[in-house]
XYZ file of C-alpha atoms in Angstrom:
487
model
C 0.000 0.000 0.000
C 2.861 2.369 0.790
C 4.400 1.706 -2.613
C 1.109 2.507 -4.323
C 0.986 5.896 -2.637
C 4.554 6.749 -3.562
C 4.099 6.972 -7.317
C 6.707 8.696 -9.416
C 5.968 12.333 -10.318
C 4.151 12.950 -13.589
C 6.702 13.823 -16.276
C 4.907 15.393 -19.271
C 7.803 14.735 -21.638
C 7.463 11.001 -20.935
C 3.902 10.470 -19.715
C 2.093 12.950 -21.957
C 0.592 16.381 -21.390
C -2.519 17.416 -19.505
C -5.197 19.675 -21.046
C -4.234 23.346 -21.163
C -6.385 26.429 -20.686
C -6.996 26.556 -24.454
C -9.183 23.680 -25.667
C -8.894 24.875 -29.277
C -5.104 24.734 -29.083
C -5.269 21.262 -27.532
C -7.387 19.851 -30.368
C -5.850 21.887 -33.212
C -3.720 18.992 -34.575
C -6.806 16.772 -34.762
C -8.895 19.444 -36.492
C -6.196 20.271 -39.052
C -5.632 16.581 -39.805
C -9.378 16.058 -40.220
C -9.495 18.938 -42.727
C -6.657 17.408 -44.745
C -8.446 14.056 -44.697
C -11.695 15.599 -45.922
C -9.871 17.365 -48.764
C -8.250 14.064 -49.732
C -11.573 12.174 -49.621
C -14.072 14.630 -51.042
C -12.049 17.130 -53.108
C -9.352 14.878 -54.552
C -11.761 11.876 -54.565
C -8.944 9.708 -53.205
C -9.913 7.446 -50.315
C -6.371 6.765 -49.117
C -5.769 8.321 -45.664
C -2.071 7.466 -45.377
C -0.478 10.778 -46.363
C -3.028 12.957 -44.501
C -2.306 10.923 -41.356
C 1.436 11.319 -41.912
C 0.803 15.063 -42.213
C -1.139 14.856 -38.947
C 1.880 13.386 -37.158
C 4.073 16.197 -38.457
C 1.451 18.814 -37.551
C 1.312 17.456 -34.011
C 5.098 17.584 -33.850
C 5.075 21.234 -34.969
C 2.563 22.106 -32.260
C 4.758 20.275 -29.758
C 7.731 22.393 -30.864
C 5.667 25.599 -30.826
C 4.702 24.926 -27.208
C 8.262 24.093 -26.171
C 7.717 20.356 -25.926
C 9.992 17.500 -26.987
C 9.518 15.439 -30.158
C 11.333 12.501 -28.525
C 8.583 11.917 -25.965
C 5.901 11.980 -28.655
C 7.878 9.555 -30.810
C 8.301 7.155 -27.914
C 4.563 7.299 -27.251
C 3.436 6.618 -30.814
C 5.928 3.754 -31.170
C 4.359 2.150 -28.091
C 0.894 2.554 -29.565
C 2.037 1.068 -32.906
C 3.255 -1.942 -30.950
C -0.356 -2.648 -29.937
C -1.258 -3.226 -33.574
C 1.754 -5.345 -34.587
C 0.072 -8.752 -33.980
C -2.883 -7.672 -36.093
C -0.562 -6.532 -38.897
C 1.195 -9.908 -38.925
C -2.179 -11.654 -39.080
C -3.165 -9.491 -42.049
C -0.044 -10.443 -43.975
C -0.748 -14.075 -43.130
C -4.279 -13.686 -44.496
C -2.825 -12.342 -47.746
C -0.682 -15.474 -48.053
C -3.666 -17.652 -47.091
C -5.815 -16.257 -49.907
C -3.147 -16.877 -52.539
C -2.314 -20.333 -51.166
C -5.960 -21.444 -51.100
C -6.335 -20.443 -54.742
C -3.251 -22.248 -56.104
C -3.999 -25.324 -53.961
C -7.435 -25.553 -55.564
C -9.320 -24.944 -52.310
C -11.289 -21.954 -53.564
C -11.826 -23.504 -57.034
C -13.131 -26.695 -55.380
C -15.617 -24.741 -53.289
C -16.712 -22.968 -56.455
C -17.043 -26.140 -58.518
C -19.081 -28.163 -56.056
C -20.946 -25.159 -54.727
C -22.725 -24.755 -58.029
C -24.140 -28.254 -57.603
C -25.257 -27.844 -53.995
C -26.801 -24.387 -53.657
C -30.256 -23.402 -54.817
C -31.160 -19.774 -55.553
C -33.879 -19.583 -52.876
C -31.638 -20.762 -50.000
C -28.396 -19.256 -51.245
C -28.298 -16.024 -49.224
C -29.076 -17.746 -45.913
C -26.516 -20.472 -46.631
C -23.823 -17.948 -47.541
C -24.365 -15.927 -44.366
C -24.290 -18.999 -42.102
C -21.247 -20.575 -43.795
C -19.242 -17.343 -43.676
C -20.193 -16.853 -40.013
C -19.059 -20.361 -39.056
C -15.750 -20.085 -40.895
C -15.076 -16.595 -39.528
C -15.740 -17.729 -35.944
C -13.455 -20.714 -36.474
C -10.614 -18.753 -38.068
C -11.001 -15.403 -36.297
C -10.649 -13.401 -39.494
C -13.434 -11.753 -41.452
C -10.911 -10.713 -44.091
C -9.681 -14.264 -44.593
C -13.278 -15.466 -44.886
C -14.163 -12.757 -47.400
C -11.022 -13.418 -49.444
C -11.443 -17.201 -49.631
C -14.933 -18.590 -49.048
C -16.574 -15.232 -49.753
C -14.728 -14.957 -53.016
C -16.011 -18.390 -54.035
C -19.561 -17.502 -53.009
C -19.518 -14.439 -55.246
C -18.870 -16.694 -58.224
C -21.583 -19.134 -57.220
C -24.045 -16.283 -56.735
C -23.360 -14.963 -60.221
C -24.097 -18.375 -61.689
C -27.323 -18.697 -59.699
C -28.601 -15.332 -60.857
C -28.269 -13.606 -57.467
C -27.354 -9.890 -57.669
C -23.766 -9.271 -56.460
C -25.013 -6.642 -54.001
C -27.149 -9.230 -52.168
C -24.416 -11.871 -52.183
C -21.862 -9.325 -50.953
C -24.177 -8.212 -48.161
C -24.716 -11.798 -46.981
C -20.967 -12.510 -47.100
C -20.135 -9.382 -45.093
C -22.904 -10.046 -42.543
C -21.660 -13.568 -41.853
C -17.941 -12.839 -42.004
C -17.965 -9.818 -39.707
C -20.455 -11.438 -37.300
C -17.996 -14.311 -36.949
C -15.022 -11.979 -36.598
C -16.787 -10.068 -33.847
C -17.640 -13.201 -31.845
C -14.453 -15.228 -32.392
C -11.908 -15.497 -29.544
C -9.223 -15.698 -32.254
C -10.142 -12.359 -33.813
C -7.646 -9.510 -33.584
C -10.331 -6.876 -32.941
C -12.102 -9.104 -30.406
C -8.852 -9.370 -28.451
C -7.739 -5.777 -28.983
C -10.979 -4.112 -27.844
C -11.228 -5.632 -24.320
C -7.474 -5.226 -23.857
C -7.768 -1.488 -24.535
C -10.660 -1.200 -22.054
C -9.073 -3.414 -19.414
C -11.527 -6.351 -19.271
C -11.313 -10.106 -19.875
C -11.844 -11.556 -23.347
C -14.670 -13.954 -22.446
C -16.514 -11.278 -20.468
C -16.362 -9.145 -23.594
C -17.682 -11.934 -25.845
C -20.574 -12.724 -23.485
C -21.376 -9.025 -23.287
C -21.823 -8.835 -27.073
C -24.496 -11.544 -27.270
C -27.535 -9.283 -26.584
C -26.931 -7.211 -29.717
C -25.178 -9.650 -32.038
C -27.536 -12.646 -31.804
C -30.821 -10.732 -32.408
C -29.186 -8.894 -35.322
C -28.025 -12.141 -36.909
C -31.386 -13.883 -36.501
C -33.185 -10.897 -38.025
C -30.713 -10.802 -40.911
C -31.247 -14.502 -41.670
C -35.026 -14.013 -41.737
C -34.620 -11.156 -44.213
C -32.248 -13.200 -46.405
C -34.738 -16.085 -46.414
C -37.495 -13.708 -47.504
C -35.353 -12.137 -50.240
C -34.309 -15.578 -51.457
C -37.906 -16.457 -52.219
C -37.719 -14.076 -55.190
C -35.077 -16.206 -56.896
C -36.278 -19.523 -58.295
C -34.780 -22.018 -60.692
C -35.827 -19.840 -63.617
C -33.147 -17.321 -62.619
C -30.330 -19.837 -63.053
C -28.175 -19.572 -66.156
C -27.165 -23.234 -66.448
C -24.944 -22.627 -69.433
C -22.855 -20.075 -67.511
C -22.531 -22.425 -64.548
C -21.416 -25.270 -66.808
C -18.813 -23.033 -68.483
C -17.379 -21.981 -65.123
C -17.251 -25.583 -63.883
C -15.606 -26.735 -67.095
C -12.992 -23.985 -66.835
C -12.229 -24.847 -63.201
C -11.966 -28.582 -63.889
C -9.658 -27.946 -66.839
C -7.207 -25.835 -64.827
C -7.214 -27.533 -61.398
C -7.168 -31.033 -59.958
C -10.307 -30.872 -57.840
C -11.004 -33.337 -55.032
C -11.877 -33.527 -51.381
C -8.137 -33.356 -50.604
C -7.973 -29.769 -51.882
C -10.375 -28.827 -49.073
C -7.816 -29.968 -46.494
C -6.319 -26.457 -45.943
C -9.721 -25.178 -44.842
C -10.204 -28.170 -42.550
C -6.769 -27.696 -40.985
C -7.482 -24.036 -40.215
C -10.850 -24.894 -38.646
C -9.348 -27.673 -36.508
C -6.500 -25.416 -35.369
C -9.041 -22.780 -34.355
C -11.171 -25.300 -32.450
C -8.017 -26.431 -30.623
C -7.573 -22.762 -29.624
C -4.251 -22.306 -31.360
C -3.194 -18.641 -31.557
C -4.380 -16.775 -34.636
C -0.983 -16.407 -36.341
C -0.010 -20.123 -36.341
C -3.606 -20.996 -37.266
C -3.432 -18.878 -40.417
C 0.103 -19.998 -41.260
C -0.822 -23.676 -40.853
C -3.432 -23.181 -43.564
C -0.767 -21.584 -45.773
C 1.707 -24.462 -45.296
C -0.862 -27.207 -45.988
C -2.165 -25.347 -49.041
C 1.386 -24.915 -50.330
C 2.068 -28.648 -50.015
C -1.135 -29.493 -51.877
C -0.324 -26.945 -54.592
C 3.068 -28.611 -55.049
C 1.899 -32.240 -54.997
C -1.533 -32.020 -56.655
C -1.515 -28.892 -58.811
C 2.078 -29.145 -60.035
C 3.062 -25.682 -58.825
C 6.802 -25.240 -58.325
C 8.270 -24.047 -55.041
C 9.483 -20.801 -56.622
C 6.001 -20.124 -58.009
C 4.418 -20.867 -54.628
C 6.727 -18.372 -52.944
C 5.925 -15.795 -55.629
C 2.159 -16.249 -55.120
C 2.536 -15.958 -51.339
C 4.420 -12.718 -51.864
C 2.648 -11.106 -54.831
C -0.635 -12.966 -55.190
C -2.009 -15.195 -57.932
C -2.911 -14.073 -61.460
C -5.416 -16.435 -63.075
C -5.021 -17.001 -66.810
C -7.741 -19.534 -67.655
C -9.060 -17.362 -70.452
C -12.518 -17.305 -68.849
C -13.106 -13.745 -67.617
C -15.370 -14.566 -64.651
C -12.995 -17.205 -63.296
C -9.905 -15.044 -63.840
C -11.521 -12.134 -61.996
C -12.444 -14.345 -59.042
C -9.092 -16.096 -58.724
C -6.608 -13.254 -59.280
C -6.101 -12.419 -55.588
C -3.939 -12.730 -52.503
C -0.312 -12.336 -51.469
C 1.507 -10.385 -48.777
C 1.758 -7.347 -51.042
C -2.032 -7.171 -51.332
C -2.066 -6.266 -47.629
C 0.506 -3.478 -47.746
C -2.212 -0.812 -48.160
C -3.916 -1.940 -44.969
C -0.755 -2.575 -42.942
C 0.744 0.815 -43.760
C -2.572 2.490 -42.950
C -2.571 0.775 -39.551
C 0.942 2.064 -38.830
C 0.087 5.649 -39.794
C -3.205 5.620 -37.905
C -1.791 4.227 -34.661
C 1.188 6.600 -34.849
C -1.191 9.532 -35.236
C -3.285 8.424 -32.243
C -0.146 8.039 -30.137
C 1.003 11.516 -31.181
C -2.183 13.349 -30.247
C -2.473 11.261 -27.093
C 0.958 12.465 -25.963
C 0.223 16.043 -27.025
C -2.832 16.074 -24.721
C -5.632 16.139 -27.323
C -7.378 13.040 -26.017
C -7.288 14.164 -22.412
C -8.677 17.554 -23.430
C -11.568 15.864 -25.249
C -12.192 13.551 -22.303
C -12.324 16.526 -19.943
C -15.142 17.978 -22.055
C -16.934 14.642 -22.322
C -16.852 14.221 -18.548
C -18.863 17.417 -18.175
C -21.469 16.414 -20.779
C -22.198 12.799 -19.855
C -24.865 12.769 -17.164
C -26.807 9.552 -17.846
C -26.680 5.991 -19.108
C -28.043 7.050 -22.490
C -25.509 9.843 -22.843
C -22.652 7.506 -21.923
C -23.506 4.860 -24.534
C -24.409 7.409 -27.219
C -21.016 9.033 -26.658
C -19.369 5.641 -27.121
C -21.200 5.068 -30.400
C -20.479 8.578 -31.636
C -16.772 8.496 -30.763
C -16.311 5.030 -32.282
C -18.143 5.873 -35.493
C -16.343 9.205 -35.651
C -12.904 7.610 -35.468
C -13.886 4.906 -37.967
C -15.180 7.503 -40.409
C -12.470 10.093 -39.905
C -9.327 7.975 -39.651
C -10.504 4.845 -41.450
C -8.488 2.367 -39.367
C -10.456 -0.343 -37.575
C -7.715 -0.901 -34.985
C -7.601 2.742 -33.976
C -11.404 2.651 -33.868
C -11.301 -0.252 -31.406
C -8.516 1.147 -29.224
C -9.201 4.870 -28.964
C -12.751 4.938 -27.479
C -11.839 2.237 -24.975
C -8.862 4.241 -23.778
C -10.945 7.387 -23.636
C -14.036 6.105 -21.839
C -13.118 3.163 -19.596
C -12.707 5.318 -16.501
C -16.022 7.084 -17.155
C -17.855 3.736 -17.189
C -16.224 2.775 -13.883
C -17.006 6.161 -12.385
C -20.711 5.891 -13.326
C -20.995 2.279 -12.170
C -21.506 0.535 -15.527
C -19.532 -2.532 -16.491
C -17.095 -1.987 -19.319
C -18.636 -4.902 -21.244
C -21.194 -2.350 -22.465
C -18.328 -0.098 -23.563
C -16.542 -2.837 -25.515
C -19.801 -4.147 -27.003
C -20.685 -0.675 -28.245
C -17.191 -0.232 -29.705
C -17.459 -3.478 -31.656
C -21.039 -2.704 -32.773
C -20.082 0.691 -34.191
C -16.485 -0.189 -35.047
C -15.962 -3.778 -36.185
C -19.405 -4.211 -37.745
C -19.681 -0.817 -39.416
C -16.096 -0.762 -40.747
C -16.990 -2.745 -43.914
C -19.805 -0.281 -44.639
C -17.547 2.816 -44.833
C -15.882 3.070 -48.285
C -12.580 4.583 -47.097
C -12.338 2.488 -43.930
C -9.915 -0.447 -43.944
C -12.819 -2.893 -43.807
C -14.825 -1.282 -46.584
C -11.852 -0.842 -48.904
C -10.693 -4.445 -48.389
C -14.105 -5.987 -49.040
C -14.738 -3.821 -52.091
C -11.334 -4.648 -53.598
C -11.584 -8.364 -52.820
C -15.171 -8.987 -53.952
C -15.057 -6.496 -56.805
C -18.172 -4.539 -55.806
C -18.510 -1.005 -54.448
C -18.947 -0.630 -50.690
C -22.147 1.396 -50.937
C -23.606 -1.254 -53.270
C -23.527 -4.107 -50.728
C -23.771 -2.023 -47.515
C -27.606 -1.783 -47.422
C -27.816 -5.588 -47.607
C -25.256 -6.301 -44.872
C -28.162 -6.476 -42.425
C -26.362 -8.063 -39.467
C -23.758 -5.284 -39.496
C -26.046 -2.292 -39.139
C -28.814 -4.025 -37.154
C -26.453 -4.833 -34.266
C -25.830 -1.194 -33.240
C -29.560 -0.522 -33.610
C -30.287 -3.279 -31.109
C -27.627 -1.739 -28.867
C -29.443 1.588 -28.949
C -32.752 -0.159 -28.235
C -31.352 -1.859 -25.134
C -29.820 1.333 -23.761
C -33.097 3.248 -24.104
C -35.013 0.343 -22.495
C -32.293 -0.110 -19.850
C -31.896 -3.772 -20.771
C -28.618 -5.733 -20.904
C -26.699 -2.792 -19.382
C -24.970 -4.461 -16.390
C -23.880 -2.381 -13.427
C -21.129 -2.526 -10.856
C -20.004 -0.534 -7.837
C -18.983 2.970 -8.978
C -15.350 3.910 -8.500
C -13.700 7.281 -8.136
C -12.413 8.892 -11.314
C -8.709 8.149 -11.752
C -7.248 10.813 -13.969
C -3.738 9.448 -13.609
C -4.647 6.096 -15.145
C -6.778 7.474 -17.958
C -5.193 7.079 -21.360
C -2.182 5.254 -19.935
C -0.123 3.678 -22.667
C 0.686 -0.035 -22.648
C 4.039 -0.501 -20.989
């Protein structure tokens, strides 16, 4: 107890700065960076936030210098914050390899080939959503699900006469539902860690919004599927795709082994990185032994992705994917975004905003609405799902404790408005990845990704009805611990 009371003095150059008497000066770097981002998005029509965020880091550094503060402390802070996202970045690069490996091994082509024979138009949307949800829960990656199984489902949907917007919506609903609920997911681990709660408490806390949203989405997909009967199926197109796949790949149940290995590894609770890499290794071995792909070519696909040259346009479009380099856009965005958050955190911007929020939040409704607004704001403004999951948790965890509400409501709200809405924002990491991978515009499939936008609506319903908002003994506000960086 004596040691707890004898804490080291607060050193602003190391621990970050407190709010000053000028709120506008405290938030100036954030405002200026937001302006640059808006110019990039809406004037230049370029939805790449990397350079504006890099400018934001430099702007924050200039304000630090102008106020007589050290760049070194800010740099140390943003490097610590970047470290939080490193496991997720490694997983992303592994997913890029996984996509390419599953294609050259014949895993995705096999799913395509046999999928045409199994699915019917009326049940297709429900089946797609459920399958993507199961695989995403098992693997912990919505992106991996979208890039492998989802990619195959897009091809099957085209052959069955289902509009790409509906198929894309069902894929995204299932994949991101599974990502949100999987204990292997990077965001599902990152969000409770940022808010200081246990993983399984966080997952249980998400059930009241996620399950009703998913059930409602499946009912809607079943209803929409009734509009598509056998008359919508272009059998000649399906036969051409199957013929092209069979001519270019050795298809058998063995080529599904990489998917089975990944699912088994996930069920055995292996960490996410070795789970993804195990799928890459098995797929590489099958590509070498069954598809006749040389080791050099396998390495090239894992690095740069696969370029399909079957001569059949639909198949080539579906199978030209993957590789580590396909993830560089997302990985570099994550680095810039987390560095920017660390910079403004050290400068004192986040503490200044939290000081204002503390004065405005007076009720349960205000607390949760603030969580939704801050999460959606970060996801829209910065476009990085990892920053979106980390920043609100770091901002608001002490406020939840102070008001006597369990932080499971905080983390649930962050995932509802962050993880699930990320694929619906065109310039967000999630939206840009899905659009590029599936080949359809974000705003085209977003209205049909029912599970994604219904979940936050259920969250708002419960907060207004005061249902599923667990309480705990209130604690005193601890300003010293707020926004503390991971050591």
